[in-house]
Tab-separated table of N, CA, C and O and ligand atoms in Angstrom:
chain	number	residue	atom	x	y	z
A	1	MET	N	-57.677	17.842	-15.927
A	1	MET	CA	-57.470	17.236	-17.243
A	1	MET	C	-56.739	17.867	-18.411
A	1	MET	O	-56.151	17.542	-19.208
A	2	ARG	N	-56.930	18.849	-18.167
A	2	ARG	CA	-56.636	20.164	-18.987
A	2	ARG	C	-54.635	19.821	-18.754
A	2	ARG	O	-54.326	19.690	-19.683
A	3	GLN	N	-54.896	20.206	-16.877
A	3	GLN	CA	-53.535	19.524	-17.196
A	3	GLN	C	-52.604	18.848	-17.447
A	3	GLN	O	-51.484	18.884	-17.773
A	4	LEU	N	-53.007	17.681	-17.200
A	4	LEU	CA	-53.068	16.133	-17.238
A	4	LEU	C	-52.549	16.142	-18.938
A	4	LEU	O	-51.327	16.193	-19.739
A	5	ILE	N	-53.346	17.090	-20.079
A	5	ILE	CA	-53.377	16.475	-21.673
A	5	ILE	C	-51.752	16.961	-21.919
A	5	ILE	O	-51.294	17.091	-22.656
A	6	GLN	N	-52.024	19.051	-21.088
A	6	GLN	CA	-50.862	19.896	-21.654
A	6	GLN	C	-49.228	18.751	-20.615
A	6	GLN	O	-48.627	18.859	-21.919
A	7	ALA	N	-49.295	18.517	-19.615
A	7	ALA	CA	-48.643	17.796	-19.783
A	7	ALA	C	-47.528	16.194	-20.249
A	7	ALA	O	-46.563	16.592	-20.439
A	8	PHE	N	-49.122	15.902	-20.818
A	8	PHE	CA	-48.390	14.343	-22.383
A	8	PHE	C	-48.469	15.157	-23.346
A	8	PHE	O	-46.687	15.061	-23.752
A	9	ILE	N	-48.289	16.507	-23.353
A	9	ILE	CA	-48.023	16.392	-24.346
A	9	ILE	C	-46.391	16.771	-24.770
A	9	ILE	O	-45.596	17.339	-25.090
A	10	GLU	N	-46.055	17.705	-23.217
A	10	GLU	CA	-44.502	18.338	-23.312
A	10	GLU	C	-43.848	16.951	-22.945
A	10	GLU	O	-42.570	17.091	-23.749
A	11	VAL	N	-44.632	15.541	-22.580
A	11	VAL	CA	-43.232	14.467	-22.480
A	11	VAL	C	-43.474	14.640	-24.175
A	11	VAL	O	-42.353	13.962	-24.118
A	12	GLU	N	-44.751	13.708	-25.172
A	12	GLU	CA	-44.320	13.897	-26.360
A	12	GLU	C	-43.302	14.929	-27.352
A	12	GLU	O	-42.708	14.210	-27.648
A	13	GLU	N	-43.183	16.431	-26.085
A	13	GLU	CA	-42.365	16.409	-27.426
A	13	GLU	C	-40.355	16.693	-26.829
A	13	GLU	O	-39.950	16.296	-27.730
A	14	LYS	N	-40.936	16.415	-25.461
A	14	LYS	CA	-39.213	16.181	-25.771
A	14	LYS	C	-38.848	14.699	-25.349
A	14	LYS	O	-38.130	14.691	-26.674
A	15	ILE	N	-39.286	14.033	-25.764
A	15	ILE	CA	-39.445	12.725	-26.386
A	15	ILE	C	-39.453	12.993	-28.273
A	15	ILE	O	-38.007	11.780	-28.498
A	16	HIS	N	-39.902	13.100	-28.791
A	16	HIS	CA	-39.327	13.964	-29.905
A	16	HIS	C	-38.175	14.515	-29.971
A	16	HIS	O	-37.452	13.489	-30.997
A	17	SER	N	-38.550	15.663	-29.293
A	17	SER	CA	-36.811	16.390	-29.717
A	17	SER	C	-35.860	15.130	-29.402
A	17	SER	O	-33.798	15.097	-29.380
A	18	LEU	N	-35.749	14.374	-28.256
A	18	LEU	CA	-35.108	13.807	-27.713
A	18	LEU	C	-33.983	12.176	-28.872
A	18	LEU	O	-32.865	12.406	-29.370
A	19	LEU	N	-35.603	12.048	-29.200
A	19	LEU	CA	-35.319	10.773	-31.334
A	19	LEU	C	-34.541	11.408	-31.748
A	19	LEU	O	-33.671	11.173	-32.442
A	20	GLU	N	-34.958	12.971	-32.031
A	20	GLU	CA	-33.998	13.938	-32.888
A	20	GLU	C	-32.616	14.377	-33.203
A	20	GLU	O	-31.675	13.987	-33.456
A	21	GLU	N	-32.514	13.605	-31.764
A	21	GLU	CA	-31.222	13.889	-30.912
A	21	GLU	C	-29.869	12.982	-31.020
A	21	GLU	O	-29.304	13.126	-32.068
A	22	VAL	N	-30.906	12.183	-30.607
A	22	VAL	CA	-30.533	10.472	-31.688
A	22	VAL	C	-29.987	10.123	-32.902
A	22	VAL	O	-28.879	10.593	-33.216
A	23	GLN	N	-30.586	10.483	-33.796
A	23	GLN	CA	-31.111	10.458	-34.836
A	23	GLN	C	-29.790	11.454	-35.463
A	23	GLN	O	-28.811	10.801	-36.410
A	24	SER	N	-29.520	12.205	-34.931
A	24	SER	CA	-28.479	13.383	-35.828
A	24	SER	C	-26.945	12.704	-34.804
A	24	SER	O	-26.133	12.812	-35.268
A	25	LEU	N	-27.182	11.611	-33.955
A	25	LEU	CA	-25.859	11.754	-33.662
A	25	LEU	C	-25.202	10.161	-34.348
A	25	LEU	O	-23.970	9.638	-34.712
A	26	LYS	N	-26.362	9.819	-34.735
A	26	LYS	CA	-26.365	8.386	-35.657
A	26	LYS	C	-24.942	8.459	-36.980
A	26	LYS	O	-24.298	7.153	-36.841
A	27	PRO	N	-24.990	9.863	-37.577
A	27	PRO	CA	-23.384	9.327	-39.050
A	27	PRO	C	-22.513	9.921	-37.833
A	27	PRO	O	-21.573	8.866	-39.040
A	28	TYR	N	-22.155	10.366	-36.815
A	28	TYR	CA	-21.025	10.298	-35.759
A	28	TYR	C	-20.231	8.391	-35.457
A	28	TYR	O	-19.013	8.763	-35.923
A	29	VAL	N	-21.452	7.999	-35.215
A	29	VAL	CA	-21.289	6.846	-34.054
A	29	VAL	C	-20.753	6.013	-35.369
A	29	VAL	O	-19.904	5.107	-35.634
A	30	GLU	N	-21.769	6.414	-36.855
A	30	GLU	CA	-21.040	5.407	-37.820
A	30	GLU	C	-19.540	5.689	-38.397
A	30	GLU	O	-19.173	4.622	-38.893
A	31	ALA	N	-19.484	6.924	-38.916
A	31	ALA	CA	-17.965	7.618	-38.544
A	31	ALA	C	-16.494	7.039	-37.934
A	31	ALA	O	-15.926	6.549	-38.681
A	32	LEU	N	-17.771	7.338	-36.291
A	32	LEU	CA	-16.470	6.912	-36.027
A	32	LEU	C	-15.795	5.301	-35.808
A	32	LEU	O	-14.764	4.801	-36.333
A	33	ALA	N	-16.377	4.224	-35.945
A	33	ALA	CA	-17.056	3.006	-36.383
A	33	ALA	C	-15.900	2.343	-37.295
A	33	ALA	O	-15.260	1.630	-37.841
A	34	GLU	N	-16.212	2.710	-38.595
A	34	GLU	CA	-15.958	2.740	-39.696
A	34	GLU	C	-14.111	3.823	-39.651
A	34	GLU	O	-13.310	2.878	-40.122
A	35	GLU	N	-14.113	4.723	-38.689
A	35	GLU	CA	-12.865	4.909	-38.869
A	35	GLU	C	-11.782	3.990	-38.044
A	35	GLU	O	-10.785	3.782	-38.095
A	36	ASN	N	-12.436	3.369	-36.908
A	36	ASN	CA	-11.964	3.048	-35.975
A	36	ASN	C	-11.765	1.241	-36.674
A	36	ASN	O	-10.770	1.219	-36.350
A	37	ILE	N	-12.841	0.927	-37.718
A	37	ILE	CA	-12.363	-0.458	-38.926
A	37	ILE	C	-10.877	-0.270	-39.441
A	37	ILE	O	-10.143	-0.803	-40.226
A	38	ARG	N	-11.109	1.388	-40.463
A	38	ARG	CA	-9.926	1.617	-41.029
A	38	ARG	C	-8.297	1.313	-40.100
A	38	ARG	O	-7.889	1.290	-41.157
A	39	LEU	N	-7.857	1.926	-39.368
A	39	LEU	CA	-7.006	2.472	-38.107
A	39	LEU	C	-6.805	1.161	-37.803
A	39	LEU	O	-4.925	1.072	-38.555
A	40	LYS	N	-7.213	0.232	-37.614
A	40	LYS	CA	-7.203	-1.366	-37.353
A	40	LYS	C	-7.218	-1.943	-38.545
A	40	LYS	O	-5.447	-2.571	-38.556
A	41	HIS	N	-7.125	-1.988	-39.688
A	41	HIS	CA	-6.620	-2.230	-40.561
A	41	HIS	C	-5.190	-1.736	-40.550
A	41	HIS	O	-4.377	-2.482	-41.466
A	42	GLU	N	-5.200	-1.020	-40.910
A	42	GLU	CA	-3.380	0.191	-41.516
A	42	GLU	C	-2.803	-0.511	-40.187
A	42	GLU	O	-1.568	-0.230	-40.994
A	43	VAL	N	-2.975	-0.352	-39.419
A	43	VAL	CA	-2.222	-0.635	-38.302
A	43	VAL	C	-1.564	-2.745	-38.727
A	43	VAL	O	-0.727	-3.025	-38.589
A	44	CYS	N	-2.388	-3.348	-38.674
A	44	CYS	CA	-1.996	-4.824	-39.220
A	44	CYS	C	-1.879	-4.760	-40.530
A	44	CYS	O	-0.642	-5.571	-40.604
A	45	SER	N	-1.397	-3.656	-41.856
A	45	SER	CA	-1.006	-4.514	-42.904
A	45	SER	C	0.232	-2.727	-42.852
A	45	SER	O	0.943	-2.777	-43.823
A	46	LEU	N	0.547	-2.800	-41.560
A	46	LEU	CA	2.080	-2.532	-41.578
A	46	LEU	C	3.359	-2.809	-42.075
A	46	LEU	O	3.395	-4.203	-41.493
A	47	PRO	N	3.910	-2.648	-43.095
A	47	PRO	CA	5.131	-3.811	-43.448
A	47	PRO	C	5.655	-4.074	-42.379
A	47	PRO	O	6.177	-3.120	-41.011
A	48	GLU	N	6.011	-5.253	-42.538
A	48	GLU	CA	7.125	-5.790	-41.289
A	48	GLU	C	8.034	-5.229	-40.983
A	48	GLU	O	8.452	-5.252	-39.341
A	49	ASN	N	9.157	-4.931	-41.555
A	49	ASN	CA	10.669	-4.173	-41.281
A	49	ASN	C	9.869	-3.265	-40.043
A	49	ASN	O	10.725	-2.431	-39.895
A	50	VAL	N	9.228	-2.697	-40.900
A	50	VAL	CA	8.549	-0.923	-40.009
A	50	VAL	C	7.878	-1.695	-38.159
A	50	VAL	O	8.081	-0.821	-37.447
A	51	THR	N	7.440	-3.028	-38.621
A	51	THR	CA	7.086	-3.058	-37.094
A	51	THR	C	7.884	-3.154	-36.575
A	51	THR	O	8.490	-3.442	-34.922
A	52	GLU	N	8.628	-4.358	-36.814
A	52	GLU	CA	10.759	-4.261	-36.339
A	52	GLU	C	11.349	-3.090	-35.979
A	52	GLU	O	11.561	-3.363	-34.998
A	53	GLN	N	11.114	-1.780	-36.816
A	53	GLN	CA	10.925	-1.426	-36.971
A	53	GLN	C	11.396	-0.158	-35.000
A	53	GLN	O	11.476	0.067	-34.045
A	54	VAL	N	9.874	-0.424	-34.790
A	54	VAL	CA	9.390	0.236	-34.112
A	54	VAL	C	8.655	-0.746	-32.923
A	54	VAL	O	9.429	0.208	-31.698
A	55	ILE	N	9.156	-1.571	-32.921
A	55	ILE	CA	9.475	-2.885	-31.900
A	55	ILE	C	12.058	-2.426	-31.088
A	55	ILE	O	11.851	-2.136	-30.135
A	56	ALA	N	12.162	-2.670	-32.457
A	56	ALA	CA	13.677	-2.091	-31.569
A	56	ALA	C	13.385	-0.313	-31.102
A	56	ALA	O	14.159	-0.302	-30.043
A	57	ASN	N	13.349	0.111	-31.881
A	57	ASN	CA	12.722	1.970	-31.509
A	57	ASN	C	12.256	1.833	-29.764
A	57	ASN	O	13.377	1.977	-29.041
A	58	ALA	N	11.386	1.496	-29.210
A	58	ALA	CA	11.438	0.717	-27.699
A	58	ALA	C	12.068	-0.178	-27.389
A	58	ALA	O	11.867	0.868	-25.855
A	59	ARG	N	12.275	-0.977	-27.795
A	59	ARG	CA	13.344	-1.539	-26.859
A	59	ARG	C	14.635	-0.365	-26.418
A	59	ARG	O	15.184	0.027	-25.197
A	60	HIS	N	15.129	0.073	-27.493
A	60	HIS	CA	16.145	0.965	-27.163
A	60	HIS	C	16.302	2.577	-25.951
A	60	HIS	O	16.688	2.199	-25.722
A	61	LEU	N	14.445	1.999	-26.085
A	61	LEU	CA	14.560	3.399	-24.961
A	61	LEU	C	14.510	3.287	-24.160
A	61	LEU	O	14.756	3.638	-23.333
A	62	GLN	N	13.711	2.293	-24.050
A	62	GLN	CA	13.876	1.059	-22.706
A	62	GLN	C	15.205	0.914	-21.829
A	62	GLN	O	15.196	0.796	-20.863
A	63	GLY	N	15.916	0.842	-23.150
A	63	GLY	CA	17.347	0.904	-22.296
A	63	GLY	C	17.676	1.590	-22.078
A	63	GLY	O	18.708	1.444	-20.836
A	64	ILE	N	17.448	3.197	-22.386
A	64	ILE	CA	18.012	4.257	-22.575
A	64	ILE	C	17.222	4.930	-20.791
A	64	ILE	O	17.897	5.455	-20.502
A	65	ALA	N	16.295	4.257	-20.539
A	65	ALA	CA	15.366	4.859	-19.353
A	65	ALA	C	16.235	3.960	-17.895
A	65	ALA	O	16.894	4.358	-17.350
A	66	ASN	N	16.314	2.455	-18.677
A	66	ASN	CA	16.973	2.023	-17.659
A	66	ASN	C	18.469	2.424	-17.024
A	66	ASN	O	18.498	2.165	-15.939
A	67	GLU	N	19.569	2.745	-17.590
A	67	GLU	CA	20.388	3.450	-17.738
A	67	GLU	C	20.402	4.348	-17.173
A	67	GLU	O	21.032	4.998	-16.015
A	68	ASN	N	19.268	5.827	-17.182
A	68	ASN	CA	19.816	6.957	-16.553
A	68	ASN	C	19.210	6.554	-14.951
A	68	ASN	O	19.072	7.513	-14.474
A	69	LEU	N	17.650	5.768	-15.152
A	69	LEU	CA	17.186	5.482	-13.267
A	69	LEU	C	18.287	4.300	-12.816
A	69	LEU	O	18.643	4.787	-11.805
A	70	GLU	N	19.242	3.913	-13.176
A	70	GLU	CA	20.357	2.980	-12.924
A	70	GLU	C	21.673	4.087	-12.405
A	70	GLU	O	21.869	4.481	-11.364
A	71	LYS	N	21.423	5.536	-13.375
A	71	LYS	CA	22.745	6.667	-12.784
A	71	LYS	C	22.166	6.547	-12.164
A	71	LYS	O	22.776	7.641	-10.974
A	72	LEU	N	20.967	7.536	-12.200
A	72	LEU	CA	20.286	8.075	-10.912
A	72	LEU	C	20.069	7.162	-9.556
A	72	LEU	O	20.570	8.148	-7.992
A	73	TYR	N	19.752	6.017	-9.407
A	73	TYR	CA	20.662	4.800	-7.909
A	73	TYR	C	21.705	5.351	-7.832
A	73	TYR	O	22.369	6.085	-6.823
A	74	GLN	N	22.639	5.416	-9.099
A	74	GLN	CA	24.259	4.834	-8.441
A	74	GLN	C	24.245	6.308	-7.658
A	74	GLN	O	25.448	6.841	-6.709
A	75	GLU	N	23.784	7.846	-8.511
A	75	GLU	CA	24.196	8.850	-7.588
A	75	GLU	C	23.609	8.804	-6.634
A	75	GLU	O	23.190	10.322	-6.324
A	76	GLY	N	22.527	7.757	-6.090
A	76	GLY	CA	21.903	9.230	-4.539
A	76	GLY	C	20.638	8.825	-4.451
A	76	GLY	O	20.360	9.106	-3.771
A	77	PHE	N	19.808	8.693	-5.434
A	77	PHE	CA	18.446	9.074	-5.198
A	77	PHE	C	17.197	8.027	-5.838
A	77	PHE	O	18.402	6.822	-6.332
A	78	HIS	N	16.456	8.109	-5.122
A	78	HIS	CA	15.496	6.652	-5.242
A	78	HIS	C	15.089	6.355	-6.165
A	78	HIS	O	14.750	7.312	-7.091
A	79	VAL	N	14.674	5.067	-6.768
A	79	VAL	CA	14.585	5.367	-8.297
A	79	VAL	C	13.112	4.943	-8.493
A	79	VAL	O	12.011	3.629	-9.625
A	80	CYS	N	13.013	3.703	-7.139
A	80	CYS	CA	11.741	3.207	-6.902
A	80	CYS	C	10.342	3.935	-6.994
A	80	CYS	O	10.499	4.863	-6.628
A	81	HIS	N	8.990	3.047	-6.849
A	81	HIS	CA	7.695	4.102	-6.472
A	81	HIS	C	7.872	4.743	-5.085
A	81	HIS	O	6.651	5.842	-5.703
A	82	LEU	N	8.233	3.520	-4.394
A	82	LEU	CA	7.848	4.581	-2.870
A	82	LEU	C	8.271	5.964	-2.889
A	82	LEU	O	7.783	7.181	-1.727
A	83	HIS	N	9.313	6.120	-2.980
A	83	HIS	CA	10.532	7.144	-2.725
A	83	HIS	C	11.008	7.851	-4.411
A	83	HIS	O	12.107	8.073	-4.124
A	84	PHE	N	10.196	7.515	-5.409
A	84	PHE	CA	11.377	7.956	-6.026
A	84	PHE	C	11.895	9.657	-6.486
A	84	PHE	O	10.989	10.751	-5.726
A	85	ALA	N	13.469	9.764	-6.806
A	85	ALA	CA	14.026	11.352	-6.980
A	85	ALA	C	14.274	11.703	-5.299
A	85	ALA	O	14.505	12.792	-5.006
A	86	GLN	N	14.015	11.086	-3.753
A	86	GLN	CA	14.079	11.256	-2.505
A	86	GLN	C	15.605	10.679	-2.603
A	86	GLN	O	16.268	9.496	-3.492
A	87	PRO	N	16.527	11.462	-1.775
A	87	PRO	CA	18.244	10.903	-1.725
A	87	PRO	C	17.364	10.092	-0.650
A	87	PRO	O	17.141	9.569	-0.038
A	88	LEU	N	19.008	9.037	-1.337
A	88	LEU	CA	19.044	7.752	-0.232
A	88	LEU	C	19.771	7.812	0.774
A	88	LEU	O	21.340	7.876	0.754
A	89	ASP	N	19.270	8.019	1.781
A	89	ASP	CA	19.736	8.531	3.506
A	89	ASP	C	20.685	7.011	3.650
A	89	ASP	O	21.962	7.282	3.994
A	90	ASP	N	20.202	5.575	3.732
A	90	ASP	CA	20.561	4.693	4.062
A	90	ASP	C	21.876	3.740	2.851
A	90	ASP	O	22.510	3.358	3.403
A	91	GLY	N	22.202	4.769	1.122
A	91	GLY	CA	22.974	4.395	0.710
A	91	GLY	C	22.408	3.152	-0.014
A	91	GLY	O	23.141	2.638	-1.091
A	92	ASP	N	21.508	2.521	0.037
A	92	ASP	CA	21.025	1.876	-0.525
A	92	ASP	C	19.379	0.999	-0.205
A	92	ASP	O	18.700	1.554	1.198
A	93	CYS	N	18.776	0.998	-0.899
A	93	CYS	CA	17.242	0.624	-0.840
A	93	CYS	C	16.520	-0.726	-1.766
A	93	CYS	O	17.363	-0.613	-2.645
A	94	LEU	N	16.309	-1.655	-0.759
A	94	LEU	CA	15.562	-3.168	-1.158
A	94	LEU	C	14.846	-2.768	-2.516
A	94	LEU	O	15.047	-3.644	-3.397
A	95	PHE	N	13.968	-1.652	-2.439
A	95	PHE	CA	12.964	-2.413	-3.509
A	95	PHE	C	13.250	-0.660	-4.523
A	95	PHE	O	13.137	-1.604	-5.851
A	96	CYS	N	14.519	-0.020	-4.652
A	96	CYS	CA	15.140	0.163	-5.889
A	96	CYS	C	15.650	-0.894	-7.224
A	96	CYS	O	15.787	-1.055	-7.614
A	97	ARG	N	16.726	-1.655	-5.473
A	97	ARG	CA	17.456	-2.511	-6.404
A	97	ARG	C	16.582	-3.858	-6.576
A	97	ARG	O	17.152	-4.037	-8.014
A	98	GLY	N	15.293	-3.572	-6.667
A	98	GLY	CA	14.333	-4.912	-7.160
A	98	GLY	C	13.971	-4.556	-8.403
A	98	GLY	O	13.679	-5.005	-9.118
A	99	PHE	N	14.125	-2.805	-8.395
A	99	PHE	CA	12.612	-2.044	-9.739
A	99	PHE	C	14.341	-2.288	-10.718
A	99	PHE	O	13.566	-2.830	-11.379
A	100	LEU	N	15.282	-2.119	-10.373
A	100	LEU	CA	16.224	-2.061	-11.152
A	100	LEU	C	16.693	-3.552	-12.075
A	100	LEU	O	17.458	-3.574	-13.094
A	101	HIS	N	16.535	-4.317	-10.784
A	101	HIS	CA	17.027	-6.123	-11.633
A	101	HIS	C	16.131	-7.292	-11.549
A	101	HIS	O	16.582	-7.829	-11.780
A	102	ARG	N	15.106	-6.451	-12.547
A	102	ARG	CA	13.810	-7.327	-12.787
A	102	ARG	C	14.006	-8.031	-13.948
A	102	ARG	O	14.328	-7.119	-14.823
B	201	ZN	ZN1	14.196	3.088	-3.088
């Protein structure tokens, strides 16, 4: 009986310390939730010209990336996911072509 009581006391202590741990985490969770709301708000409130600039930059970079892949393929290397950067043995690859002209 004495052992049982001791075990109960230990479980109770563990539950207590877990509860304390959860409660100590609460402010962090709340702070993160607030930060998340603030960031969402910030993204939504970006001026339209900034948003357009970001989209234009992304398109520009995409264009450069495509050009580089095209060049790599012209120089005789795979740009497809299957054999990326390996030499084009047959001088042609359907997967590369499909990838470049999608
Ligand atoms: Zn290929």
